[in-house]
Coordinates of C-alpha atoms and ligand atoms in Angstrom, one line a residue:
M1 CA 0.0 0.1 0.1
T2 CA 1.3 3.5 -0.8
N3 CA 1.0 4.9 2.7
T4 CA 3.3 7.7 2.0
K5 CA 1.5 9.0 -1.1
Q6 CA -1.9 8.7 0.8
D7 CA -0.8 10.4 4.0
F8 CA 0.6 13.2 1.8
H9 CA -2.9 13.8 0.1
L10 CA -4.5 13.4 3.5
S11 CA -2.3 16.1 5.0
E12 CA -3.3 18.6 2.3
I13 CA -7.0 17.6 2.7
S14 CA -6.6 17.8 6.5
L15 CA -5.3 21.2 6.3
E16 CA -8.6 22.2 4.6
A17 CA -10.7 20.2 7.0
A18 CA -8.8 22.0 9.9
R19 CA -9.7 25.3 8.1
Q20 CA -13.3 24.5 7.6
I21 CA -14.1 23.0 11.2
G22 CA -11.2 24.1 13.3
G23 CA -10.8 22.2 16.4
E24 CA -8.2 19.9 17.8
A25 CA -8.9 16.7 15.9
A26 CA -8.7 18.3 12.6
T27 CA -5.6 20.3 13.3
M28 CA -4.0 17.2 14.6
V29 CA -4.9 15.3 11.5
A30 CA -3.4 17.9 9.6
V31 CA -0.2 18.2 11.5
N32 CA 0.3 14.4 11.4
G33 CA -0.3 14.3 7.6
L34 CA 2.4 17.0 7.2
N35 CA 4.9 15.3 9.4
S36 CA 4.5 12.0 7.7
G37 CA 4.1 13.3 4.1
K38 CA 6.8 13.6 1.4
P39 CA 6.6 16.9 -0.4
N40 CA 5.9 16.6 -4.0
N41 CA 8.9 18.6 -5.7
L42 CA 6.9 19.2 -9.0
L43 CA 3.3 20.2 -7.8
P44 CA 2.2 22.4 -5.1
F45 CA 0.2 21.0 -2.3
S46 CA -2.8 23.5 -3.2
L47 CA -3.2 21.7 -6.4
F48 CA -3.9 18.6 -4.6
L49 CA -6.4 20.3 -2.3
K50 CA -8.0 21.9 -5.5
A51 CA -8.3 18.4 -7.1
V52 CA -10.2 17.1 -4.2
E53 CA -12.3 20.2 -3.8
Q54 CA -13.3 20.3 -7.4
A55 CA -13.6 16.6 -8.0
P56 CA -16.9 15.9 -9.7
V57 CA -17.6 13.2 -7.1
A58 CA -18.9 13.7 -3.6
I59 CA -16.1 13.2 -1.2
S60 CA -16.2 13.2 2.6
I61 CA -13.5 12.6 5.1
T62 CA -14.4 11.2 8.5
D63 CA -12.9 10.2 11.8
K64 CA -13.1 6.4 12.9
K65 CA -16.6 6.8 13.9
A66 CA -17.8 8.4 10.5
N67 CA -18.1 11.8 11.9
I68 CA -17.7 14.1 8.9
L69 CA -14.4 16.1 9.1
Y70 CA -14.4 17.4 5.5
I71 CA -16.7 17.4 2.3
N72 CA -15.9 18.9 -1.0
D73 CA -18.1 21.0 -3.3
A74 CA -19.7 17.9 -5.2
F75 CA -20.7 16.5 -1.9
T76 CA -23.0 19.7 -1.3
T77 CA -24.2 19.3 -4.9
V78 CA -25.1 15.7 -4.3
T79 CA -26.7 15.9 -0.7
G80 CA -27.7 19.5 -0.5
Y81 CA -25.6 19.9 2.8
K82 CA -23.4 22.8 3.1
A83 CA -19.9 22.2 5.0
S84 CA -21.4 24.3 8.0
E85 CA -24.5 22.1 8.1
I86 CA -22.7 18.6 8.0
L87 CA -19.1 18.9 9.4
G88 CA -19.1 17.1 12.9
V89 CA -22.2 15.4 12.0
N90 CA -22.2 11.3 11.3
E91 CA -22.4 10.0 8.0
S92 CA -25.6 8.2 9.3
K93 CA -27.4 11.5 8.7
L94 CA -27.4 10.6 5.0
S95 CA -28.9 7.2 5.7
D96 CA -32.5 6.7 4.6
K97 CA -32.8 3.9 7.1
C98 CA -34.3 1.6 4.5
T99 CA -30.9 0.1 3.7
P100 CA -30.8 -3.3 5.4
R101 CA -28.6 -3.3 8.6
Q102 CA -26.6 -6.3 7.1
V103 CA -25.2 -3.8 4.5
Y104 CA -23.9 -1.5 7.2
Y105 CA -22.6 -4.5 9.1
D106 CA -20.7 -5.7 5.9
L107 CA -19.5 -2.0 5.2
W108 CA -18.1 -1.5 8.7
H109 CA -16.8 -5.1 8.9
T110 CA -14.8 -4.4 5.7
I111 CA -13.4 -1.1 6.3
S112 CA -12.6 -1.7 10.0
R113 CA -10.3 -4.5 8.6
K114 CA -8.4 -1.9 6.6
Q115 CA -10.1 -3.0 3.3
I116 CA -12.0 -0.9 0.8
W117 CA -15.8 -1.2 0.6
H118 CA -18.0 -0.6 -2.4
G119 CA -21.7 -0.8 -2.6
Q120 CA -24.9 0.9 -3.0
L121 CA -27.0 2.7 -0.1
V122 CA -30.4 4.4 -0.2
N123 CA -29.5 8.1 1.0
R124 CA -31.7 11.0 1.7
K125 CA -30.8 14.6 0.7
K126 CA -31.2 17.6 2.9
Q127 CA -34.4 18.3 1.1
G128 CA -35.8 14.8 1.9
Q129 CA -35.5 13.1 -1.6
R130 CA -34.3 9.6 -1.7
Y131 CA -31.4 8.9 -3.9
L132 CA -29.2 5.7 -4.6
A133 CA -25.7 6.3 -3.7
D134 CA -22.9 4.3 -5.2
L135 CA -20.3 4.5 -2.4
T136 CA -16.8 3.7 -1.9
I137 CA -15.3 4.0 1.3
A138 CA -11.4 3.5 2.0
P139 CA -9.5 3.5 5.5
M140 CA -6.8 5.9 5.7
L141 CA -3.7 4.7 7.8
D142 CA -1.3 6.7 9.9
E143 CA 2.5 6.2 10.0
F144 CA 2.0 3.2 12.5
G145 CA -0.5 1.5 10.0
A146 CA -3.6 2.0 12.2
I147 CA -6.8 3.4 10.7
S148 CA -7.0 7.2 11.4
H149 CA -9.8 8.3 9.1
Y150 CA -12.1 6.9 6.3
I151 CA -12.6 8.7 3.0
G152 CA -16.0 8.2 1.2
M153 CA -16.6 8.9 -2.4
H154 CA -20.0 8.6 -3.7
R155 CA -22.2 9.4 -6.8
D156 CA -25.9 9.7 -7.2
V157 CA -26.8 6.7 -9.6
T158 CA -30.5 7.0 -9.3
Q159 CA -30.9 7.7 -13.0
A160 CA -28.4 5.0 -14.0
Y161 CA -30.1 2.5 -11.8
Y162 CA -33.4 3.5 -13.3
A163 CA -32.2 3.0 -16.7
E164 CA -30.6 -0.4 -15.7
Q165 CA -33.8 -1.6 -14.1
Q166 CA -35.8 -0.5 -17.1
V167 CA -33.4 -2.6 -19.3
A168 CA -33.7 -5.4 -17.0
N169 CA -37.6 -5.2 -16.7
Q170 CA -37.7 -5.1 -20.5
K171 CA -35.4 -8.1 -20.9
Q172 CA -37.7 -9.9 -18.3
L173 CA -40.7 -8.8 -20.2
I174 CA -39.3 -10.0 -23.5
E175 CA -38.4 -13.3 -21.9
S176 CA -41.7 -13.7 -20.4
V177 CA -43.4 -13.0 -23.7
L178 CA -41.0 -15.3 -25.5
N179 CA -41.8 -18.1 -23.1
A180 CA -45.6 -17.5 -23.2
S181 CA -45.4 -17.7 -26.9
P182 CA -46.8 -20.9 -28.3
V183 CA -44.4 -20.4 -31.1
A184 CA -40.9 -21.7 -30.9
M185 CA -38.4 -18.9 -31.2
A186 CA -34.6 -18.7 -31.4
V187 CA -32.3 -15.7 -32.1
L188 CA -29.1 -16.8 -33.9
D189 CA -26.0 -14.6 -34.3
E190 CA -24.0 -14.2 -37.5
D191 CA -22.1 -17.5 -36.8
R192 CA -25.5 -19.3 -36.7
K193 CA -25.2 -19.8 -32.8
V194 CA -28.3 -19.9 -30.9
V195 CA -28.0 -16.9 -28.3
L196 CA -31.6 -16.8 -27.2
D197 CA -34.5 -19.1 -27.3
N198 CA -37.7 -19.9 -25.4
Q199 CA -39.5 -22.8 -23.7
V200 CA -41.3 -24.2 -26.8
Y201 CA -38.0 -24.2 -28.8
K202 CA -36.5 -26.1 -25.9
M203 CA -39.2 -28.7 -26.2
L204 CA -38.5 -29.0 -29.8
I205 CA -35.0 -30.0 -29.1
T206 CA -36.3 -33.2 -27.2
E207 CA -39.3 -33.7 -29.7
L208 CA -37.2 -33.6 -32.9
G209 CA -34.0 -35.2 -31.5
H210 CA -31.9 -32.4 -32.9
D211 CA -29.3 -30.4 -30.7
E212 CA -30.1 -27.1 -32.5
P213 CA -33.6 -27.2 -34.4
A214 CA -33.0 -23.9 -35.7
L215 CA -30.2 -25.1 -37.7
F216 CA -31.9 -28.2 -38.9
F217 CA -34.7 -26.0 -40.1
L218 CA -32.5 -23.5 -41.9
E219 CA -30.3 -26.3 -43.6
A220 CA -33.6 -27.7 -44.9
L221 CA -34.8 -24.2 -46.3
A222 CA -31.3 -23.8 -47.8
R223 CA -31.6 -27.3 -49.4
E224 CA -34.7 -26.4 -51.0
N225 CA -33.5 -23.0 -52.4
D226 CA -30.0 -22.3 -53.5
G227 CA -28.5 -19.2 -51.8
F228 CA -31.5 -18.9 -49.5
W229 CA -29.7 -17.4 -46.7
D230 CA -28.3 -14.7 -48.7
V231 CA -31.3 -13.7 -50.6
A232 CA -33.5 -13.8 -47.2
K233 CA -31.0 -11.7 -45.6
A234 CA -31.0 -9.2 -48.4
R235 CA -34.7 -9.0 -48.1
G236 CA -34.5 -8.6 -44.4
G237 CA -36.2 -11.8 -43.8
F238 CA -38.8 -14.5 -44.9
A239 CA -42.3 -15.6 -43.9
N240 CA -44.7 -18.5 -44.0
H241 CA -42.2 -20.8 -45.4
E242 CA -43.8 -24.3 -44.8
L243 CA -41.7 -27.3 -44.0
R244 CA -43.0 -30.9 -43.6
L245 CA -41.1 -33.2 -41.4
E246 CA -41.6 -36.9 -41.5
G247 CA -41.9 -38.1 -37.7
A248 CA -38.7 -39.3 -36.2
A249 CA -38.9 -43.1 -34.8
R250 CA -42.3 -43.4 -36.7
R251 CA -44.0 -40.6 -35.0
G252 CA -46.5 -38.9 -37.2
V253 CA -45.6 -36.2 -39.8
R254 CA -45.4 -32.7 -38.7
W255 CA -45.6 -29.4 -40.4
F256 CA -43.9 -26.1 -39.5
S257 CA -44.4 -22.7 -40.7
L258 CA -41.1 -20.8 -40.5
A259 CA -40.4 -17.1 -40.6
G260 CA -37.2 -15.0 -40.1
N261 CA -36.3 -11.5 -39.2
W262 CA -33.0 -10.1 -39.2
F263 CA -32.3 -7.2 -36.9
V264 CA -29.2 -5.2 -35.9
E265 CA -27.7 -4.7 -32.5
H266 CA -25.0 -2.0 -31.7
D267 CA -22.1 -3.5 -29.8
A268 CA -22.1 -2.3 -26.0
C269 CA -18.6 -3.3 -25.8
A270 CA -16.2 -0.4 -24.6
D271 CA -13.6 -1.0 -27.2
N272 CA -16.2 0.3 -29.9
F273 CA -17.6 3.1 -28.0
F274 CA -16.4 5.7 -30.6
V275 CA -16.4 3.3 -33.6
K276 CA -19.9 1.8 -33.5
Q277 CA -20.1 -1.7 -34.4
A278 CA -23.2 -3.6 -35.3
R279 CA -24.0 -7.3 -35.1
E280 CA -26.9 -8.9 -37.1
Y281 CA -29.2 -11.5 -35.5
L282 CA -31.7 -13.6 -37.1
L283 CA -35.1 -14.2 -35.1
L284 CA -36.4 -17.4 -36.1
T285 CA -40.1 -18.3 -35.3
V286 CA -41.2 -21.9 -35.9
N287 CA -44.9 -22.4 -35.6
D288 CA -46.0 -26.1 -35.4
I289 CA -49.1 -26.1 -37.9
T290 CA -49.4 -29.8 -37.7
Q291 CA -53.0 -29.8 -36.3
Q292 CA -54.3 -27.4 -38.9
R293 CA -52.6 -29.4 -41.7
R294 CA -54.0 -32.5 -40.5
Q295 CA -57.5 -31.1 -40.4
Q296 CA -56.8 -29.7 -44.0
E297 CA -55.5 -32.9 -45.2
S298 CA -58.4 -35.1 -43.8
L299 CA -60.8 -32.7 -45.9
Q300 CA -58.5 -32.8 -48.9
I301 CA -58.6 -36.4 -48.6
E302 CA -62.1 -36.7 -49.0
A303 CA -62.1 -34.3 -52.1
L304 CA -59.2 -36.3 -53.6
R305 CA -61.1 -39.7 -53.0
A306 CA -63.9 -38.2 -55.3
L307 CA -61.4 -36.9 -57.9
L308 CA -59.4 -40.2 -57.9
A309 CA -62.6 -42.2 -58.3
E310 CA -63.5 -40.0 -61.2
E311 CA -60.0 -40.4 -62.8
E312 CA -60.2 -44.1 -62.3
H313 CA -63.5 -44.3 -64.0
L314 CA -62.0 -42.3 -66.9
R315 CA -58.9 -44.4 -67.0
S316 CA -60.9 -47.6 -67.0
I317 CA -63.0 -46.4 -69.9
R318 CA -59.8 -45.2 -71.5
E319 CA -58.2 -48.8 -71.0
T320 CA -61.4 -50.6 -72.1
L321 CA -61.4 -48.6 -75.5
L322 CA -57.6 -49.0 -75.9
G323 CA -58.0 -52.8 -75.1
A324 CA -60.8 -53.0 -77.6
M325 CA -58.8 -51.2 -80.4
H326 CA -55.9 -53.4 -79.7
Q327 CA -58.1 -56.4 -80.1
I328 CA -59.7 -55.1 -83.2
S329 CA -56.4 -54.0 -84.7
Q330 CA -54.8 -57.6 -84.6
P331 CA -57.4 -59.2 -87.1
L332 CA -57.3 -56.1 -89.0
N333 CA -53.5 -56.2 -89.4
Q334 CA -54.1 -59.9 -90.5
I335 CA -56.7 -58.8 -93.1
N336 CA -54.4 -56.0 -94.3
A337 CA -51.6 -58.6 -94.8
A338 CA -54.0 -61.0 -96.8
I339 CA -55.0 -57.9 -99.0
Q340 CA -51.4 -57.2 -99.9
I341 CA -50.6 -60.8 -100.7
M342 CA -53.8 -61.0 -102.8
A343 CA -52.8 -57.8 -104.7
Q344 CA -49.2 -59.1 -105.2
R345 CA -50.5 -62.4 -106.8
N346 CA -52.9 -60.3 -108.9
D347 CA -55.6 -63.1 -108.4
A348 CA -58.5 -62.1 -110.5
K349 CA -60.6 -65.3 -109.6
N350 CA -60.6 -64.1 -105.8
Q351 CA -61.7 -60.5 -106.7
A352 CA -65.0 -60.8 -104.7
L353 CA -63.1 -61.9 -101.7
H354 CA -60.5 -59.1 -102.2
D355 CA -63.4 -56.3 -102.3
L356 CA -64.9 -57.8 -99.5
L357 CA -61.6 -57.8 -97.3
N358 CA -61.0 -54.3 -98.5
Q359 CA -64.6 -53.5 -97.2
V360 CA -63.9 -55.0 -93.8
R361 CA -60.6 -53.3 -93.4
L362 CA -62.4 -49.9 -94.5
H363 CA -65.1 -50.6 -91.6
G364 CA -62.4 -51.7 -89.3
D365 CA -60.4 -48.6 -89.9
E366 CA -63.6 -46.5 -89.3
T367 CA -64.4 -48.4 -86.1
L368 CA -60.9 -47.9 -84.8
E369 CA -61.1 -44.1 -85.7
T370 CA -64.5 -43.8 -83.8
L371 CA -63.0 -45.6 -80.9
Q372 CA -60.0 -43.5 -80.9
R373 CA -62.3 -40.4 -80.8
C374 CA -64.1 -41.9 -77.8
V375 CA -60.9 -42.4 -75.7
P376 CA -61.4 -39.9 -72.9
E377 CA -58.4 -37.6 -71.9
I378 CA -57.1 -37.7 -68.5
P379 CA -57.3 -33.9 -67.3
E380 CA -54.0 -32.4 -67.0
S381 CA -53.4 -30.7 -63.6
A382 CA -50.9 -27.8 -62.9
V383 CA -47.1 -28.5 -62.7
T384 CA -46.0 -27.2 -59.2
P385 CA -43.2 -28.1 -56.7
M386 CA -44.3 -31.4 -54.9
N387 CA -43.3 -33.1 -51.8
L388 CA -43.5 -36.7 -52.7
N389 CA -43.6 -37.8 -49.0
Q390 CA -47.0 -35.9 -48.8
L391 CA -48.3 -37.2 -52.0
L392 CA -47.3 -40.9 -51.0
H393 CA -49.0 -40.1 -47.5
E394 CA -52.2 -39.0 -49.3
V395 CA -52.3 -42.1 -51.4
M396 CA -51.7 -44.4 -48.4
L397 CA -54.7 -42.7 -46.6
L398 CA -56.7 -42.9 -49.9
N399 CA -55.9 -46.6 -50.0
S400 CA -56.1 -47.2 -46.2
T401 CA -59.6 -49.0 -46.5
K402 CA -58.2 -51.3 -49.3
F403 CA -55.1 -52.3 -47.0
L404 CA -57.1 -53.0 -44.1
A405 CA -59.6 -55.1 -46.0
N406 CA -56.7 -57.2 -47.5
G407 CA -54.9 -57.4 -44.3
V408 CA -51.9 -55.6 -45.7
V409 CA -49.3 -53.8 -43.6
V410 CA -47.9 -50.8 -44.9
D411 CA -44.2 -50.1 -43.7
W412 CA -43.8 -46.3 -44.2
L413 CA -40.1 -45.4 -44.2
P414 CA -39.8 -41.7 -45.6
N415 CA -36.8 -39.6 -45.4
S416 CA -37.6 -36.9 -42.7
V417 CA -37.3 -34.1 -45.4
L418 CA -37.4 -34.2 -49.3
P419 CA -36.5 -31.6 -51.6
P420 CA -39.3 -30.7 -54.0
V421 CA -40.1 -32.3 -57.3
L422 CA -41.7 -30.4 -60.0
G423 CA -44.9 -32.4 -61.1
S424 CA -48.6 -32.8 -61.5
A425 CA -50.2 -33.8 -58.4
N426 CA -53.0 -35.8 -60.1
K427 CA -50.7 -37.8 -62.2
L428 CA -48.3 -38.6 -59.6
R429 CA -51.1 -39.7 -57.2
M430 CA -52.4 -41.9 -60.0
L431 CA -48.8 -43.3 -60.5
F432 CA -48.4 -44.2 -56.9
K433 CA -51.9 -45.6 -56.6
Q434 CA -51.3 -47.6 -59.5
L435 CA -48.1 -49.2 -57.9
L436 CA -49.9 -49.8 -54.6
D437 CA -53.0 -51.5 -56.2
N438 CA -50.5 -53.6 -58.0
S439 CA -48.9 -54.8 -54.9
V440 CA -52.1 -55.5 -53.2
T441 CA -53.4 -57.4 -56.2
A442 CA -49.9 -59.4 -56.2
L443 CA -50.1 -60.0 -52.5
N444 CA -53.6 -61.4 -52.8
R445 CA -52.5 -63.5 -55.8
A446 CA -49.7 -65.1 -53.9
G447 CA -51.8 -65.6 -50.7
S448 CA -48.5 -64.8 -48.8
T449 CA -48.8 -64.9 -45.1
E450 CA -46.3 -62.0 -44.8
R451 CA -48.4 -59.3 -46.6
V452 CA -46.3 -56.1 -46.2
I453 CA -45.8 -53.2 -48.7
K454 CA -42.6 -51.1 -47.8
I455 CA -42.6 -47.6 -49.0
T456 CA -39.2 -45.8 -48.8
T457 CA -38.2 -42.4 -49.7
G458 CA -34.9 -40.6 -49.9
F459 CA -32.8 -38.3 -52.3
D460 CA -29.2 -37.3 -53.2
A461 CA -28.1 -34.2 -55.1
D462 CA -30.1 -34.6 -58.3
W463 CA -32.8 -37.1 -57.6
V464 CA -35.8 -37.6 -55.2
K465 CA -36.0 -41.6 -54.9
V466 CA -39.2 -43.7 -54.1
S467 CA -39.2 -47.5 -53.7
I468 CA -42.2 -49.4 -53.4
A469 CA -41.7 -53.3 -52.5
D470 CA -44.1 -55.9 -51.7
T471 CA -43.7 -59.3 -50.2
G472 CA -45.7 -60.8 -53.2
P473 CA -44.7 -63.5 -55.8
G474 CA -42.4 -61.0 -57.7
I475 CA -41.9 -60.7 -61.4
P476 CA -39.4 -63.1 -63.1
L477 CA -36.2 -61.2 -64.3
Q478 CA -36.9 -61.7 -68.0
Q479 CA -40.1 -60.0 -67.7
H480 CA -38.8 -56.9 -66.0
A481 CA -38.6 -54.9 -69.3
K482 CA -41.8 -56.4 -70.7
V483 CA -44.1 -55.4 -67.9
F484 CA -44.0 -51.9 -69.1
E485 CA -45.2 -52.8 -72.5
P486 CA -48.9 -52.2 -73.4
F487 CA -51.2 -55.0 -72.7
F488 CA -48.6 -57.2 -71.3
T489 CA -49.8 -59.1 -68.0
T490 CA -48.4 -61.6 -65.5
Q491 CA -52.1 -62.5 -64.7
S492 CA -53.8 -65.4 -66.4
R493 CA -57.2 -63.8 -66.4
G494 CA -56.1 -60.6 -68.0
G495 CA -59.3 -59.2 -69.8
V496 CA -59.3 -56.3 -72.1
Q497 CA -58.2 -53.8 -69.3
A498 CA -55.2 -55.8 -68.1
G499 CA -51.7 -54.8 -68.8
M500 CA -52.0 -51.0 -69.1
G501 CA -51.5 -49.9 -65.6
L502 CA -47.6 -50.0 -65.8
V503 CA -47.6 -48.4 -69.1
M504 CA -49.5 -45.5 -67.7
A505 CA -47.0 -45.4 -64.7
K506 CA -44.0 -45.4 -67.1
E507 CA -45.6 -42.5 -69.2
I508 CA -46.1 -40.5 -66.0
V509 CA -42.6 -41.3 -64.8
N510 CA -41.4 -40.0 -68.3
Q511 CA -43.4 -36.9 -68.3
H512 CA -41.7 -36.0 -65.2
G513 CA -38.3 -36.5 -66.6
G514 CA -38.0 -39.6 -64.1
M515 CA -37.1 -43.2 -64.3
I516 CA -38.8 -46.5 -63.1
A517 CA -37.5 -49.9 -62.9
I518 CA -37.8 -53.0 -61.0
N519 CA -35.1 -53.8 -58.7
P520 CA -33.4 -56.8 -59.9
H521 CA -31.5 -57.5 -56.7
Y522 CA -34.9 -57.4 -54.6
T523 CA -35.8 -61.1 -54.0
S524 CA -38.6 -61.1 -51.4
G525 CA -41.2 -60.0 -54.0
C526 CA -41.4 -57.1 -56.2
C527 CA -39.8 -53.6 -55.9
F528 CA -40.3 -50.8 -58.1
D529 CA -37.7 -48.1 -58.0
L530 CA -38.6 -44.7 -58.9
S531 CA -36.4 -41.5 -59.3
F532 CA -37.5 -37.8 -60.1
P533 CA -35.3 -35.0 -60.7
V534 CA -35.0 -32.6 -57.9
R535 CA -36.7 -29.2 -58.7
P536 CA -34.1 -26.9 -60.1
R537 CA -33.3 -24.8 -57.1
N538 CA -34.0 -21.1 -57.4
V539 CA -34.1 -18.3 -54.9
S540 CA -37.5 -17.1 -55.9
A541 CA -39.2 -19.4 -53.3
V542 CA -38.0 -17.1 -50.6
N543 CA -41.3 -15.8 -50.2
G544 CA -43.2 -13.2 -47.9
Y545 CA -40.8 -10.3 -48.6
E546 CA -41.1 -9.9 -52.4
Ligands
FAD601 P1 -25.3 3.1 13.1 O1 -26.1 2.8 14.5 O2 -24.5 4.0 12.9 O3 -24.6 1.7 12.7 C1 -25.5 0.4 12.1 C2 -24.3 -0.7 12.2 O4 -23.2 -0.3 11.6 C3 -23.8 -1.1 13.6 O5 -24.8 -2.1 14.2 C4 -22.5 -1.6 13.4 O6 -22.5 -2.9 12.9 C5 -21.9 -0.8 12.3 N1 -21.2 0.3 12.9 C6 -21.6 1.7 12.9 N2 -20.5 2.3 13.3 C7 -19.4 1.5 13.4 C8 -18.1 1.7 13.8 N3 -17.8 2.9 14.2 N4 -17.4 0.6 13.7 C9 -17.8 -0.6 13.6 N5 -19.1 -0.9 13.0 C10 -19.8 0.2 13.1 N6 -24.3 5.4 5.6 C11 -25.2 5.9 4.9 O7 -26.3 5.7 4.9 N7 -24.9 6.7 3.7 C12 -23.7 7.2 3.5 O8 -23.5 8.0 2.5 C13 -22.6 6.8 4.2 N8 -21.4 7.3 3.9 C14 -20.5 6.8 4.8 C15 -19.2 7.3 4.5 C16 -18.0 6.9 5.4 C17 -16.7 7.5 5.0 C18 -18.3 6.1 6.5 C19 -17.1 5.7 7.3 C20 -19.4 5.6 6.7 C21 -20.5 6.0 5.9 N9 -22.0 5.5 6.1 C22 -22.9 6.1 5.4 C23 -22.4 4.6 7.2 C24 -22.7 5.4 8.5 O9 -21.7 5.9 9.1 C25 -23.7 4.5 9.3 O10 -22.9 3.5 9.9 C26 -24.9 4.1 8.7 O11 -25.6 5.2 7.9 C27 -25.9 3.4 9.5 O12 -26.4 4.3 10.3 P2 -27.4 3.9 11.6 O13 -27.6 5.2 12.3 O14 -28.7 3.4 10.9 O15 -26.7 2.8 12.4

């Protein structure tokens, strides 16, 4: 401890104290100080005295019992007491008496052990107003190392405390609002670190089994749209971005609506006091809209059931007519061949037969044309980004009664998220329905004890993949390509309609730029592998802030 220097200051201040209050104690302090202090060769004593007198902090010097011996001008400004009113009075005069006694006990316990005490007390000004004093008390030692005086320095921090409390209250308010919100919220910094979250978000961590669901959601958004992060940031945020999530560990599917807003926070760090630094944060809100979506889905399923029944009806008429045309064109081709042979032989004897055959061919062609005109077109539906998980799920719901009635168990193994595929919902639903119907038929035909249809989805950089496998009798390897030809059937009782389902399936896959094939390595039944190109990623899908 720099006793010498401290004593030197004290001696100057004590001189002033002696001047202000006179009396034996003060004079003694001054004399003691002068005796022990080392004079400063460069600065005059009066300068030190002025420094204390004019310091913008309320300074008081007391004896060992806290009786005030000296005050500076700032003390008068803060407390309202002039020197003539307070010198010789105990510091307790300032006490508002609402400060807990334990605080005083701690104060005295500290300073009487020659340590510095710092803390806050509630004081009262001369006029009676309360204020919060930020007080530091330091013991002053004599040349023997014993406490001779105390110096107290305090500031009125009422305003600062008020502002601090306002901030704390606002923070608490924000936290309670965040926690009361039924929507999961997380604030991420520029390094994508979650710096603030709420209770619902914490629940998502457990429910989804991801350490940081915010990152999982943002990655899923970025996967759907190239440069999503940058574009959304440039627009200040994004809104109403829906994400479908297949339930982990076979828990049901969930839907979330995501929104994000960037905001700027100015750095409160002292280093950046003059050169303002700002940091950007993203407030991500995740709204679980599963219930609404489920309700919508069940309504939609009813509508789809009707639509699909209508389409199936059309398709069956189409196939019947195409089948009939196929049946008619076979004998017609033979007649055509006979006419050509007769023409080559120039057989005049059979002219009557030749004319008859020609007539039959003409009637046949007319009939084919009439039939062709009657073949109904399957209505086109708009091409939009599709989530195949959703479509497959819908088709499974549509087929649920059929599965139950036929004792078929569906093993649904979707990838938790899928990039979208550009496609026509109607056609893709028809495609999946056809493949599932085929599987049920095959399972019934085989009379298998294990009646399982396994539906798996997945994706890589370019393709979304779907596989539909059953535990039926399977299709022999040599027929793997043939089954996609018109009117080919593995069933004995084909009828005119049989053999067109997979033709239609392949046509739909082709229209979507995809591929369909029977997996040659699958031996437990039949497995159709389908791939669809991932929708070309673009940033226009960052909606809500256009
Ligand atoms: P008091 O009866 O004065 O004391 C309460 C408790 O404090 C006692 O039970 C005891 O544990 C302890 N105590 C008191 N005096 C002594 C002592 N001499 N030695 C050991 N323990 C003791 N108080 C304020 O409220 N506002 C101020 O701005 C303020 N500034 C101060 C500045 C200095 C330099 C010093 C030394 C003290 C200051 N105090 C201040 C403390 C003040 O002296 C009183 O102790 C306090 O105000 C409580 O007063 P009281 O009358 O309620 O209780």
